[in-house]
Amino acid sequence: MAQRRFAQALYTLALLAAGAGVCVGQGAGPRPCEPQAPLGPSHDLYCIDLIAAPGARAASGRVELSPPAGPFTVGVTSDGHSRYDLIGSVAGLEPGRTYVAWLMTPQLDTIIKLGVVTRGSFVARDVALPKFVVLITAERSSRVQSPSEHLVLRGQSPSTRLFPPDQLTFAAGGSTATPAHEHEGHGDWPMVPMPANLTMLPAEMALRPGVAPYPRPSSDSLAIARPSEWRRLRNGDTLWLDAGVVRGGFAFNGEQPGPMLEVSRGSEIVVGFTNHLPDSTAIHWHGIRLDNRSDGAPGLTQPAIAPGGTFTYHIRFPDAGIYWYHAHVREDIQQDFGLYGNILVRSADSVLPPAHREEVLMLDDVLVGDQGPIPAGRESPTHALMGRFGNVFVVNAKRDYQLAVARGEVVRFYLTNAANARTLNLSFAGARMQLVAADAGAYATPRAVASVVIAPAERYVVNVTFDRPGRFALVNRVQALDHIFGRFFPEVDTLGVVTVSNGRAPAVAAASSRRPSPPFHLAALDSLARRPPDKTLILTLHTTNLPPVTERLMQLDSIFFQPVEWSGSMPMMNWAATGEQVRWILRDPETGRENMDIDWHFARGSTVKLRLVNERRAFHGMQHPIHLHGQRFLVLAVNGVPMRDLAWKDTVLVPAGSTVDILFDTTNPGHWMLHCHIAEHLSAGMMTHLTVD
Ligand code: C2O
Ligand code: CU
């Protein structure tokens, strides 16, 4: 008890410090502008080396592209542009003059004054230009509004390295032609849809996956899936659940999503499961700190359940929050075909800010061509490079989500991203959004957010206030990358619409005076943040036998990686790369072991700090949503910058070329998987396991 109060006091201190803008936990791992550490964040993606202008030879400097304060591991505006804090440090400046830092677009059509360089440094918060140039000039006064001709230092954002002529010369060279035998693929593949605005090469257009298609079941004799039914389960209740075939996919109890389960914290239920699929399966209860035997990890906690087989899961719910369950065999097929459902665990003493109503939204995207859904790969996944991005957005397995509310209503949305690969940047244009909880717990301080960045398997809870009458679209707004021309272009997808009527809603119930308990009870987060990691994992990949066009274009493309690949803008090369050519890897740098060969053991009750290093030099660098089964964790730092908005999570998005530190307490004994939740990466090997003894 005393220990708990002590920890609470420390936590409160940390919050106060964060609120006052004091940097807690400085020294939380290497930063991108520090001398490049092999297991640190990428220097060339997150640090600009400034170059001296003629006559200023002694000057030098660097600008860190730092993740801005906020609850997400990546900074992005609501319309999808990367956001950074620019942290500049310069040296070798001649004394006696005023130095000013400026930001410009590469075309020089926008010039922004960042500020005066004071004692060799400057900080500019929330810079969101897709490509930019930083200038340092010598000025007579700090009040100048445009730069003088006395240029001292300059540098360019890493995104300006995308340089179309290179790629076009290469593409025109003819050496990318794909030998005939390579693009025949295997079986009868329908054509994948092409996103608008994309440039494609002929050699790319000829690619097909080298595996047989695994189509969605489509027979007219199959039942159509029913919408999810809300099931309130009491302590000791049994739920009979089956996985079966419906028209156009798979379903739990014939429902898509599967039954929506509502339970109380501290309760326990029994799930009697039967497999009516044509393939083996197992069901995982994502994020729940349950008994290891019921975790549903085939090969680790149970054998896969053969067609016609049964399994009994005993599930206890120690933590309030929004969770989900899904098939854990070939997620790129089974989860994609519809085997997922939500679990809402309530506690009597909820600390969430009040709302008029609640909506549980399971978000997904499906890939549909001219002749219907594009099949999955039979022997191994297609889309093994970037993961499978869909072009049809569904909410609770349906298109065009609709909700009608009265003016002034506050709606609490429980959001789950069930997509195979797509990270969403969600907003309700024109409505106020407050982020109140993450995967497995509430934030101590709810925060206004312009958008919610939600990666596959993550959950977020937002309170949205609809103050004005009208129509408010739930949109995913991102900047996609045209890899051939090296330019960003906006993509906007509408997932649903909320219609707000003129009638006024009654005032919302008063907020509860309860505060969320501190999310970590072990010791001061500050010293934990400084502590070197106990374990490190490198996120990378290995490829073999890719078609020459893919091999070469991707090598050129590696000059720059976006922090998050928001869109499937290499649709053909990605589609045609299968799990037979691409192996995604989690590597322990201490032992060199990879994926399931890693054999970590931790004593129960210890605190483990794990550093995830997303390798910059990988053949294709991209974000990975990393999920740890059976435990919960805090995200401590991104690229060495401490996170200040803390809530319990079980899945964290690791941006390309970045490091993310997480801290978990090993409370739950057993064998637990840790893996990437991009379905195709998981099916292409990106998983490991650890044991809590
Ligand atoms: Cu939701 Cu092992 O996954
Ligand atoms: Cu991944």
XYZ file of C-alpha atoms and ligand atoms in Angstrom:
697
model
C 0.000 0.000 0.000
C 2.756 2.392 1.055
C 4.628 1.375 -2.042
C 1.601 2.093 -4.147
C 1.158 5.546 -2.654
C 4.832 6.231 -3.251
C 4.544 5.206 -6.873
C 1.414 7.291 -7.274
C 3.227 10.341 -5.955
C 6.073 9.795 -8.391
C 3.685 9.370 -11.221
C 1.850 12.565 -10.322
C 5.203 14.312 -10.248
C 6.008 13.046 -13.692
C 2.672 14.334 -14.961
C 3.181 17.739 -13.371
C 6.625 17.952 -14.887
C 5.297 16.993 -18.280
C 2.487 19.535 -17.983
C 4.938 22.280 -17.088
C 6.983 21.476 -20.176
C 9.872 20.105 -18.149
C 11.439 17.215 -19.954
C 11.179 14.158 -17.771
C 13.255 11.160 -18.612
C 15.824 12.953 -20.671
C 18.399 10.528 -21.928
C 15.788 7.952 -22.826
C 17.995 6.296 -25.406
C 19.982 7.507 -28.392
C 18.564 10.382 -30.467
C 18.842 10.503 -34.262
C 21.324 13.403 -34.363
C 23.689 11.814 -31.871
C 26.623 9.857 -33.289
C 24.927 6.982 -35.029
C 24.446 4.041 -32.707
C 23.887 0.739 -34.533
C 20.782 0.096 -32.426
C 19.512 3.660 -32.442
C 17.061 5.593 -34.597
C 17.941 6.334 -38.209
C 20.180 9.366 -38.630
C 19.385 9.878 -42.273
C 15.593 9.760 -41.863
C 15.313 11.813 -38.676
C 18.313 14.153 -38.703
C 19.289 16.835 -41.231
C 23.004 17.643 -41.492
C 23.251 21.330 -42.291
C 25.736 22.343 -44.977
C 27.799 25.522 -44.693
C 27.406 28.228 -47.331
C 30.515 29.679 -49.030
C 32.169 32.115 -46.660
C 30.762 30.366 -43.586
C 33.082 27.397 -43.618
C 33.448 27.103 -39.869
C 29.708 26.779 -39.359
C 28.051 23.421 -38.890
C 24.749 22.199 -37.554
C 22.067 19.569 -37.340
C 18.322 19.507 -37.109
C 16.546 16.636 -35.416
C 13.118 15.703 -36.771
C 11.621 14.815 -33.448
C 8.247 13.210 -32.719
C 5.949 15.982 -31.434
C 4.331 15.681 -28.001
C 1.195 13.573 -28.114
C -0.197 10.139 -27.437
C 0.885 8.544 -30.736
C 4.282 7.224 -31.768
C 4.093 9.183 -34.998
C 3.212 12.828 -35.585
C 0.702 13.561 -38.328
C -1.777 16.342 -39.128
C -5.449 15.510 -39.575
C -4.924 15.704 -43.346
C -2.041 13.250 -43.208
C 1.170 15.302 -43.371
C 4.065 14.211 -41.173
C 4.507 16.500 -38.167
C 7.837 17.039 -36.449
C 9.391 19.241 -33.851
C 12.580 20.605 -35.402
C 15.368 20.717 -32.842
C 18.346 22.539 -34.289
C 21.866 22.875 -32.936
C 24.567 24.887 -34.671
C 28.223 25.622 -33.991
C 31.036 27.683 -35.462
C 28.977 30.850 -35.971
C 30.815 34.158 -36.007
C 30.006 36.123 -32.877
C 28.345 39.543 -32.931
C 25.525 38.780 -35.341
C 21.973 37.576 -35.081
C 21.193 34.211 -36.647
C 17.709 33.282 -37.744
C 16.356 29.877 -38.810
C 13.864 29.647 -41.684
C 11.781 26.953 -43.256
C 10.909 26.886 -46.967
C 9.236 24.644 -49.448
C 11.676 23.328 -52.108
C 9.967 25.625 -54.660
C 10.604 28.545 -52.272
C 6.960 29.593 -52.497
C 6.432 29.458 -48.732
C 8.865 30.919 -46.224
C 8.313 30.495 -42.496
C 10.443 32.113 -39.819
C 11.327 29.415 -37.308
C 13.045 31.701 -34.835
C 16.291 33.144 -33.621
C 19.216 30.850 -32.927
C 19.970 31.301 -29.237
C 23.089 29.857 -27.681
C 23.533 27.644 -30.701
C 20.070 26.154 -30.769
C 16.512 26.643 -31.956
C 13.302 24.669 -31.625
C 10.307 24.858 -33.946
C 7.241 22.881 -32.921
C 4.836 21.119 -35.210
C 6.343 21.584 -38.622
C 4.204 19.830 -41.233
C 5.555 20.385 -44.731
C 5.892 17.271 -46.925
C 9.268 18.437 -48.271
C 11.222 21.364 -46.947
C 14.495 23.276 -46.787
C 15.970 24.716 -43.573
C 18.082 27.878 -43.820
C 20.125 29.739 -41.227
C 20.914 33.323 -42.165
C 22.898 36.120 -40.535
C 20.673 39.128 -39.851
C 20.964 42.642 -38.423
C 17.954 42.231 -36.214
C 15.901 39.418 -34.755
C 12.769 41.147 -36.033
C 13.389 40.540 -39.762
C 10.444 39.000 -41.591
C 12.288 37.548 -44.576
C 15.769 36.097 -44.912
C 18.671 38.300 -46.016
C 21.203 37.154 -48.599
C 23.673 36.196 -45.840
C 23.152 32.493 -45.915
C 25.170 30.552 -43.360
C 23.779 27.015 -43.288
C 21.172 25.039 -45.111
C 19.773 21.541 -45.290
C 16.915 19.598 -46.811
C 14.348 17.244 -45.372
C 15.012 13.552 -46.119
C 11.771 13.453 -48.130
C 13.345 15.754 -50.769
C 15.655 12.891 -51.720
C 12.845 11.337 -53.742
C 14.039 12.362 -57.158
C 11.912 11.286 -60.107
C 14.415 11.610 -62.993
C 16.614 8.894 -61.473
C 13.818 6.440 -61.342
C 12.523 7.330 -64.777
C 15.931 6.947 -66.420
C 16.238 3.633 -64.743
C 12.749 2.620 -65.741
C 13.275 3.617 -69.352
C 16.456 1.547 -69.503
C 14.567 -1.590 -70.424
C 16.562 -3.737 -68.008
C 13.528 -4.046 -65.806
C 11.596 -6.158 -68.268
C 10.386 -9.233 -66.469
C 11.209 -12.565 -68.134
C 8.035 -14.176 -69.398
C 8.093 -17.113 -67.007
C 8.140 -14.869 -63.986
C 4.974 -12.973 -64.547
C 2.738 -15.860 -65.356
C 2.214 -16.395 -61.677
C 0.195 -19.324 -60.576
C -3.443 -20.136 -61.190
C -6.098 -17.756 -62.327
C -5.704 -14.371 -60.692
C -8.160 -11.557 -61.311
C -6.599 -8.101 -61.632
C -6.129 -6.046 -58.457
C -7.661 -2.559 -58.463
C -5.333 0.389 -59.094
C -5.457 3.425 -56.844
C -6.130 6.633 -58.761
C -3.217 9.049 -59.386
C -0.544 6.378 -59.479
C 2.218 5.978 -62.027
C 2.904 2.343 -62.972
C 5.583 0.736 -65.123
C 4.658 -1.883 -67.749
C 7.042 -4.419 -66.176
C 5.220 -3.939 -62.904
C 1.795 -4.365 -64.450
C 2.735 -7.849 -65.660
C 3.480 -9.212 -62.177
C 1.324 -11.930 -60.587
C 1.711 -13.809 -57.298
C 3.511 -17.159 -57.569
C 0.997 -18.973 -55.362
C -2.469 -20.352 -56.040
C -5.466 -18.152 -55.290
C -7.526 -18.866 -52.179
C -10.854 -17.226 -53.048
C -13.515 -16.193 -50.574
C -16.402 -18.678 -50.508
C -19.114 -17.328 -52.795
C -21.728 -20.034 -53.353
C -25.340 -18.783 -53.378
C -26.281 -21.679 -51.129
C -24.257 -20.154 -48.281
C -26.032 -18.030 -45.681
C -25.372 -14.307 -45.646
C -23.627 -13.136 -42.461
C -25.879 -11.440 -39.894
C -24.767 -8.287 -38.105
C -23.054 -8.652 -34.763
C -25.338 -9.263 -31.790
C -24.613 -7.611 -28.428
C -24.129 -10.298 -25.746
C -23.948 -9.410 -22.062
C -22.164 -12.252 -20.263
C -22.101 -12.737 -16.484
C -19.448 -14.338 -14.367
C -19.513 -18.094 -15.002
C -21.549 -17.876 -18.226
C -20.744 -20.100 -21.185
C -20.660 -18.753 -24.718
C -21.022 -21.242 -27.560
C -18.971 -19.954 -30.419
C -18.251 -21.442 -33.806
C -16.289 -20.347 -36.819
C -17.973 -21.193 -40.101
C -18.346 -20.317 -43.756
C -20.782 -17.636 -44.939
C -21.333 -16.074 -48.339
C -18.267 -13.976 -49.074
C -16.200 -14.988 -46.059
C -16.010 -16.598 -42.635
C -18.023 -15.682 -39.536
C -18.346 -16.380 -35.815
C -21.851 -17.767 -35.082
C -22.864 -16.581 -38.554
C -22.231 -12.975 -37.492
C -19.837 -10.372 -38.916
C -18.226 -9.065 -36.806
C -18.599 -11.941 -34.344
C -20.847 -11.498 -31.271
C -20.097 -8.253 -29.396
C -19.232 -9.450 -25.883
C -19.842 -7.238 -22.869
C -18.421 -8.462 -19.562
C -17.517 -7.070 -16.160
C -13.992 -6.637 -14.973
C -13.025 -9.493 -12.690
C -15.503 -11.915 -14.245
C -14.669 -15.178 -15.964
C -16.457 -16.882 -18.854
C -16.186 -20.183 -20.682
C -16.166 -20.289 -24.474
C -17.077 -23.628 -26.034
C -15.603 -23.304 -29.511
C -16.217 -25.460 -32.597
C -14.354 -25.156 -35.877
C -16.644 -25.465 -38.914
C -14.046 -23.997 -41.289
C -12.355 -26.038 -44.025
C -8.999 -25.213 -42.327
C -7.476 -25.455 -38.847
C -7.824 -22.472 -36.570
C -7.425 -21.142 -33.010
C -8.991 -18.114 -31.344
C -6.879 -15.424 -29.680
C -8.348 -13.023 -27.101
C -6.291 -9.992 -27.982
C -4.963 -7.883 -25.107
C -6.535 -9.879 -22.308
C -4.257 -10.992 -19.486
C -5.837 -14.395 -19.320
C -4.645 -17.840 -18.369
C -1.926 -18.886 -20.819
C -3.680 -22.128 -21.858
C -6.572 -20.105 -23.277
C -4.459 -17.636 -25.269
C -5.144 -19.313 -28.604
C -1.586 -19.254 -29.965
C -1.325 -22.450 -32.025
C 1.884 -24.381 -31.528
C 2.622 -22.457 -28.345
C -0.392 -22.682 -26.039
C -2.562 -25.198 -27.879
C -2.565 -27.329 -31.010
C -4.447 -25.775 -33.922
C -8.072 -26.958 -33.926
C -8.697 -29.170 -36.973
C -11.864 -28.824 -39.073
C -14.714 -30.267 -37.011
C -12.663 -29.996 -33.788
C -13.524 -28.211 -30.556
C -11.664 -26.335 -27.826
C -12.727 -24.831 -24.502
C -11.375 -21.411 -23.543
C -11.586 -20.135 -19.954
C -11.276 -16.380 -20.063
C -10.886 -14.006 -17.140
C -10.970 -10.250 -17.521
C -8.661 -8.468 -15.068
C -8.681 -5.085 -16.841
C -11.381 -2.741 -18.126
C -11.070 -1.675 -21.745
C -11.952 -2.497 -25.317
C -10.472 -5.767 -26.555
C -11.027 -8.054 -29.490
C -10.857 -11.679 -30.509
C -9.777 -13.089 -33.827
C -8.573 -16.232 -35.561
C -4.848 -16.793 -34.998
C -4.015 -19.042 -37.966
C -3.195 -17.437 -41.326
C -4.640 -14.087 -40.242
C -4.169 -12.909 -43.830
C -6.991 -15.317 -44.734
C -9.070 -16.013 -41.631
C -9.098 -12.587 -39.999
C -9.400 -10.918 -43.397
C -12.398 -13.099 -44.281
C -14.229 -11.820 -41.189
C -13.213 -13.823 -38.106
C -13.050 -10.997 -35.583
C -15.224 -9.502 -32.830
C -14.994 -7.004 -29.946
C -15.044 -7.463 -26.180
C -15.966 -4.550 -23.937
C -14.796 -5.054 -20.365
C -16.570 -2.664 -18.024
C -15.674 -1.723 -14.506
C -18.162 -0.386 -11.986
C -15.866 2.535 -11.248
C -15.250 3.738 -14.797
C -12.960 6.725 -15.025
C -13.826 7.704 -18.596
C -15.282 11.190 -19.089
C -19.077 10.931 -19.484
C -20.858 10.580 -22.834
C -24.484 10.433 -24.020
C -23.999 7.181 -25.868
C -21.460 4.592 -26.877
C -20.619 3.161 -30.295
C -18.275 0.229 -30.850
C -16.647 0.436 -34.290
C -14.579 -2.353 -35.804
C -12.690 -0.832 -38.750
C -11.471 -2.812 -41.728
C -10.602 -2.501 -45.403
C -11.263 -5.141 -48.047
C -9.536 -5.492 -51.422
C -12.162 -5.710 -54.160
C -11.492 -5.846 -57.915
C -13.855 -5.652 -60.889
C -14.960 -9.253 -60.394
C -15.291 -9.135 -56.634
C -12.898 -9.623 -53.703
C -9.307 -10.426 -54.663
C -8.417 -13.929 -53.386
C -5.789 -14.514 -50.719
C -2.730 -16.716 -51.384
C -3.177 -20.428 -50.742
C 0.304 -21.729 -49.880
C 1.482 -18.449 -48.402
C 0.283 -14.842 -48.298
C 0.291 -12.458 -51.243
C 1.167 -8.810 -50.431
C 4.024 -10.033 -48.261
C 6.040 -6.813 -48.624
C 3.726 -4.030 -47.403
C 0.755 -6.100 -46.320
C -2.596 -6.102 -48.021
C -4.292 -2.721 -48.254
C -8.002 -2.818 -49.100
C -9.885 -0.329 -51.247
C -13.330 -0.748 -49.658
C -13.664 0.542 -46.095
C -16.065 -1.167 -43.743
C -17.252 -0.379 -40.230
C -18.604 -3.411 -38.366
C -18.253 -5.344 -41.648
C -20.570 -2.969 -43.544
C -20.065 -0.031 -45.840
C -21.475 3.415 -45.135
C -21.744 3.506 -41.370
C -24.508 5.917 -40.270
C -25.333 7.469 -36.923
C -27.933 10.101 -36.009
C -27.407 12.241 -32.915
C -28.816 15.441 -31.437
C -26.893 18.698 -31.306
C -24.532 18.798 -28.346
C -24.329 15.043 -27.993
C -21.112 13.466 -26.817
C -20.515 10.053 -28.382
C -17.921 7.701 -26.960
C -16.460 5.713 -29.848
C -14.575 2.518 -29.101
C -12.336 2.088 -32.153
C -10.564 -1.136 -33.165
C -8.438 -1.447 -36.296
C -9.013 -4.961 -37.691
C -7.368 -4.247 -41.070
C -4.596 -6.511 -42.314
C -2.086 -3.747 -42.885
C -3.532 -0.241 -42.988
C -2.790 2.328 -40.307
C -5.642 4.842 -40.200
C -5.544 8.598 -39.531
C -9.137 9.181 -38.456
C -11.078 12.342 -37.823
C -14.615 13.700 -37.842
C -14.123 16.871 -39.823
C -15.604 19.695 -37.751
C -16.339 17.803 -34.518
C -14.289 17.986 -31.319
C -12.405 14.829 -30.421
C -10.976 13.928 -27.053
C -8.758 10.871 -26.632
C -9.723 9.149 -23.391
C -8.276 5.618 -23.467
C -5.891 3.331 -25.329
C -5.794 -0.471 -25.794
C -6.010 -1.534 -22.174
C -6.501 1.542 -20.040
C -7.483 5.177 -19.689
C -5.189 8.171 -20.007
C -4.643 10.068 -16.761
C -5.416 13.247 -18.686
C -7.821 13.056 -21.632
C -6.435 15.102 -24.496
C -7.963 16.954 -27.436
C -6.686 15.421 -30.678
C -7.116 16.489 -34.298
C -7.000 12.882 -35.499
C -6.519 9.364 -34.163
C -3.613 7.312 -35.528
C -4.662 3.696 -35.158
C -2.550 0.821 -36.472
C -3.736 -2.765 -37.015
C -4.863 -4.331 -33.691
C -4.670 -1.056 -31.742
C -7.722 0.329 -29.972
C -8.488 3.892 -28.976
C -11.468 5.376 -27.178
C -12.522 8.912 -28.126
C -15.278 11.185 -26.871
C -16.563 13.187 -29.813
C -18.751 16.266 -29.260
C -21.126 17.216 -32.063
C -21.854 20.899 -31.327
C -23.366 21.913 -34.634
C -26.167 20.464 -36.736
C -25.164 18.937 -40.065
C -23.342 15.966 -41.516
C -19.966 14.941 -40.160
C -18.006 12.356 -42.080
C -15.695 9.883 -40.365
C -12.696 10.099 -42.659
C -9.266 8.561 -43.086
C -7.042 11.313 -44.494
C -3.484 10.467 -45.452
C -0.715 11.465 -47.841
C 0.121 8.599 -50.148
C 3.441 8.378 -51.947
C 3.805 8.046 -55.701
C 7.088 6.157 -55.629
C 7.944 6.659 -59.290
C 7.485 10.432 -59.303
C 8.564 10.860 -55.703
C 5.577 12.992 -54.769
C 2.965 12.895 -52.067
C -0.715 13.041 -52.934
C -3.755 13.194 -50.646
C -6.067 10.242 -50.158
C -9.387 10.702 -48.369
C -11.676 7.792 -47.570
C -15.057 8.133 -45.931
C -15.944 5.350 -43.504
C -19.284 6.707 -42.360
C -21.393 9.761 -41.598
C -22.846 11.172 -38.377
C -25.951 13.308 -38.892
C -26.517 15.891 -36.175
C -30.095 17.138 -35.776
C -31.120 20.582 -34.569
C -32.769 19.428 -31.356
C -30.516 19.956 -28.374
C -29.282 16.993 -26.349
C -29.724 17.189 -22.565
C -26.564 18.023 -20.659
C -24.273 15.083 -20.241
C -24.019 13.467 -16.798
C -21.475 15.069 -14.515
C -17.952 13.750 -14.825
C -16.963 11.235 -12.211
C -14.478 12.613 -9.735
C -12.425 9.457 -9.986
C -9.072 9.632 -11.709
C -7.444 6.741 -13.500
C -4.928 5.052 -11.257
C -1.347 5.487 -12.394
C -0.507 3.099 -15.199
C 2.676 1.837 -13.628
C 3.252 0.916 -10.025
C 6.860 -0.115 -10.102
C 9.165 2.847 -9.747
C 9.764 6.292 -11.098
C 9.278 6.315 -14.835
C 12.062 8.797 -15.140
C 14.761 6.428 -13.998
C 13.150 3.587 -15.930
C 13.333 5.702 -19.044
C 17.063 6.262 -18.504
C 17.835 2.651 -17.775
C 19.409 0.820 -20.711
C 17.053 -1.662 -22.345
C 17.012 -5.203 -20.958
C 16.345 -6.610 -24.396
C 16.460 -5.327 -27.948
C 14.690 -6.566 -31.054
C 15.593 -5.570 -34.593
C 12.722 -5.426 -37.078
C 13.845 -6.285 -40.596
C 13.275 -8.593 -43.564
C 14.974 -10.961 -45.942
C 13.932 -11.464 -49.552
C 14.746 -14.079 -52.196
C 13.823 -14.447 -55.870
C 11.903 -11.219 -56.252
C 11.305 -10.215 -59.885
C 14.092 -7.893 -61.156
C 11.710 -4.963 -61.529
C 10.682 -5.241 -57.904
C 14.243 -5.778 -56.720
C 15.571 -2.709 -58.510
C 12.724 -0.309 -57.928
C 12.608 -1.128 -54.239
C 16.360 -0.641 -53.938
C 16.037 2.824 -55.456
C 13.010 3.525 -53.335
C 15.011 2.880 -50.173
C 16.570 6.364 -50.467
C 13.673 7.512 -48.270
C 11.075 5.757 -46.139
C 7.965 7.474 -44.819
C 7.523 7.014 -41.045
C 4.254 5.257 -41.896
C 3.261 3.784 -45.233
C -0.322 5.034 -45.182
C -1.423 3.637 -48.490
C -0.836 0.686 -50.785
C 0.872 2.716 -53.452
C 2.966 -0.121 -54.924
C -0.065 -2.290 -55.643
C 1.418 -4.726 -58.183
C 4.907 -5.325 -56.766
C 3.418 -5.741 -53.334
C 0.646 -8.093 -54.507
C 3.029 -10.337 -56.409
C 5.486 -10.716 -53.497
C 4.537 -13.809 -51.524
C 5.560 -15.341 -48.234
C 7.805 -17.650 -50.264
C 9.922 -14.667 -51.319
C 9.667 -12.448 -48.265
C 10.564 -13.381 -44.725
C 9.940 -10.722 -42.070
C 12.290 -10.931 -39.133
C 12.511 -10.100 -35.433
C 16.191 -10.488 -34.502
C 17.815 -10.502 -31.083
C 21.118 -8.659 -31.655
C 22.624 -10.263 -28.539
C 22.398 -13.825 -29.830
C 21.690 -13.312 -33.519
C 18.652 -15.542 -33.139
C 15.555 -14.790 -35.153
C 11.794 -15.158 -34.789
C 10.685 -18.357 -33.008
C 14.324 -19.370 -32.325
C 14.594 -16.570 -29.772
C 14.089 -18.025 -26.323
C 13.709 -15.270 -23.730
C 12.841 -16.100 -20.134
C 11.802 -13.602 -17.480
C 11.079 -14.122 -13.823
C 7.515 -13.379 -12.870
C 7.120 -9.915 -11.398
C 10.109 -8.346 -13.091
C 10.113 -5.125 -15.087
C 11.358 -5.475 -18.615
C 12.402 -2.641 -20.854
C 12.381 -3.688 -24.486
C 13.786 -1.561 -27.297
C 12.276 -2.162 -30.737
C 14.624 -1.033 -33.498
C 13.049 -0.727 -36.928
C 16.039 -1.236 -39.185
C 16.701 1.639 -41.570
C 18.918 -0.426 -43.854
C 16.223 -2.991 -44.513
C 15.360 -3.688 -48.157
C 11.957 -2.205 -47.421
C 11.539 -0.120 -44.280
C 8.045 0.476 -42.975
C 6.059 0.669 -39.757
C 5.213 -2.437 -37.740
C 2.446 -2.644 -35.117
C 4.064 -4.913 -32.525
C 1.785 -6.852 -30.181
C 2.720 -8.693 -26.988
C 0.287 -11.348 -25.801
C -0.850 -11.737 -22.205
C 0.894 -8.680 -20.699
C 0.378 -4.946 -20.904
C 2.979 -2.271 -21.408
C 3.725 1.435 -21.461
C 5.362 3.174 -24.385
C 8.285 4.995 -22.766
C 10.073 6.702 -25.641
C 10.214 7.122 -29.399
C 13.599 7.911 -30.995
C 14.917 8.697 -27.524
C 12.145 11.223 -26.805
C 10.064 10.358 -23.711
C 6.332 9.891 -24.201
C 4.195 11.926 -21.830
C 0.715 10.569 -22.461
C 0.765 7.225 -20.761
C -1.860 4.496 -20.858
C -1.659 0.718 -20.842
C -1.221 -0.760 -24.277
C -0.690 -4.168 -25.842
C 0.164 -3.071 -29.391
C 2.548 -0.306 -30.423
C 3.248 1.219 -33.814
C 6.996 1.349 -34.554
C 7.594 3.861 -37.396
C 10.152 3.160 -40.147
C 13.745 3.684 -39.057
C 12.642 4.435 -35.484
C 13.272 3.052 -32.044
C 10.440 2.557 -29.569
C 11.032 1.620 -25.926
C 8.310 -0.235 -24.078
C 8.127 -1.262 -20.445
C 6.179 -4.232 -19.228
C 5.819 -5.957 -15.907
C 5.771 -9.717 -16.192
C 2.652 -10.349 -14.133
C 1.225 -13.208 -16.129
C 3.120 -16.527 -16.301
C 3.268 -18.625 -19.462
C 4.511 -18.676 -23.051
C 3.516 -15.512 -24.857
C 3.827 -14.481 -28.475
C 5.235 -11.155 -29.569
C 4.624 -10.329 -33.204
C 3.853 -7.839 -35.906
C 0.107 -7.485 -36.377
C 0.264 -6.820 -40.105
C -1.386 -10.089 -41.108
C 0.944 -10.759 -44.044
C 4.064 -10.020 -41.985
C 2.891 -12.431 -39.309
C 2.143 -15.081 -41.930
C 5.626 -14.374 -43.352
C 7.317 -15.225 -40.063
C 7.438 -11.970 -38.059
C 6.804 -13.495 -34.648
C 8.682 -14.569 -31.575
C 7.762 -15.714 -28.083
C 8.872 -15.193 -24.532
C 8.361 -17.118 -21.334
C 7.375 -15.707 -17.964
C 8.407 -18.355 -15.418
Cu -4.222 -9.912 -32.190
Cu -1.245 -12.586 -31.777
O -2.716 -11.239 -32.070
Cu 5.175 -5.832 -39.773
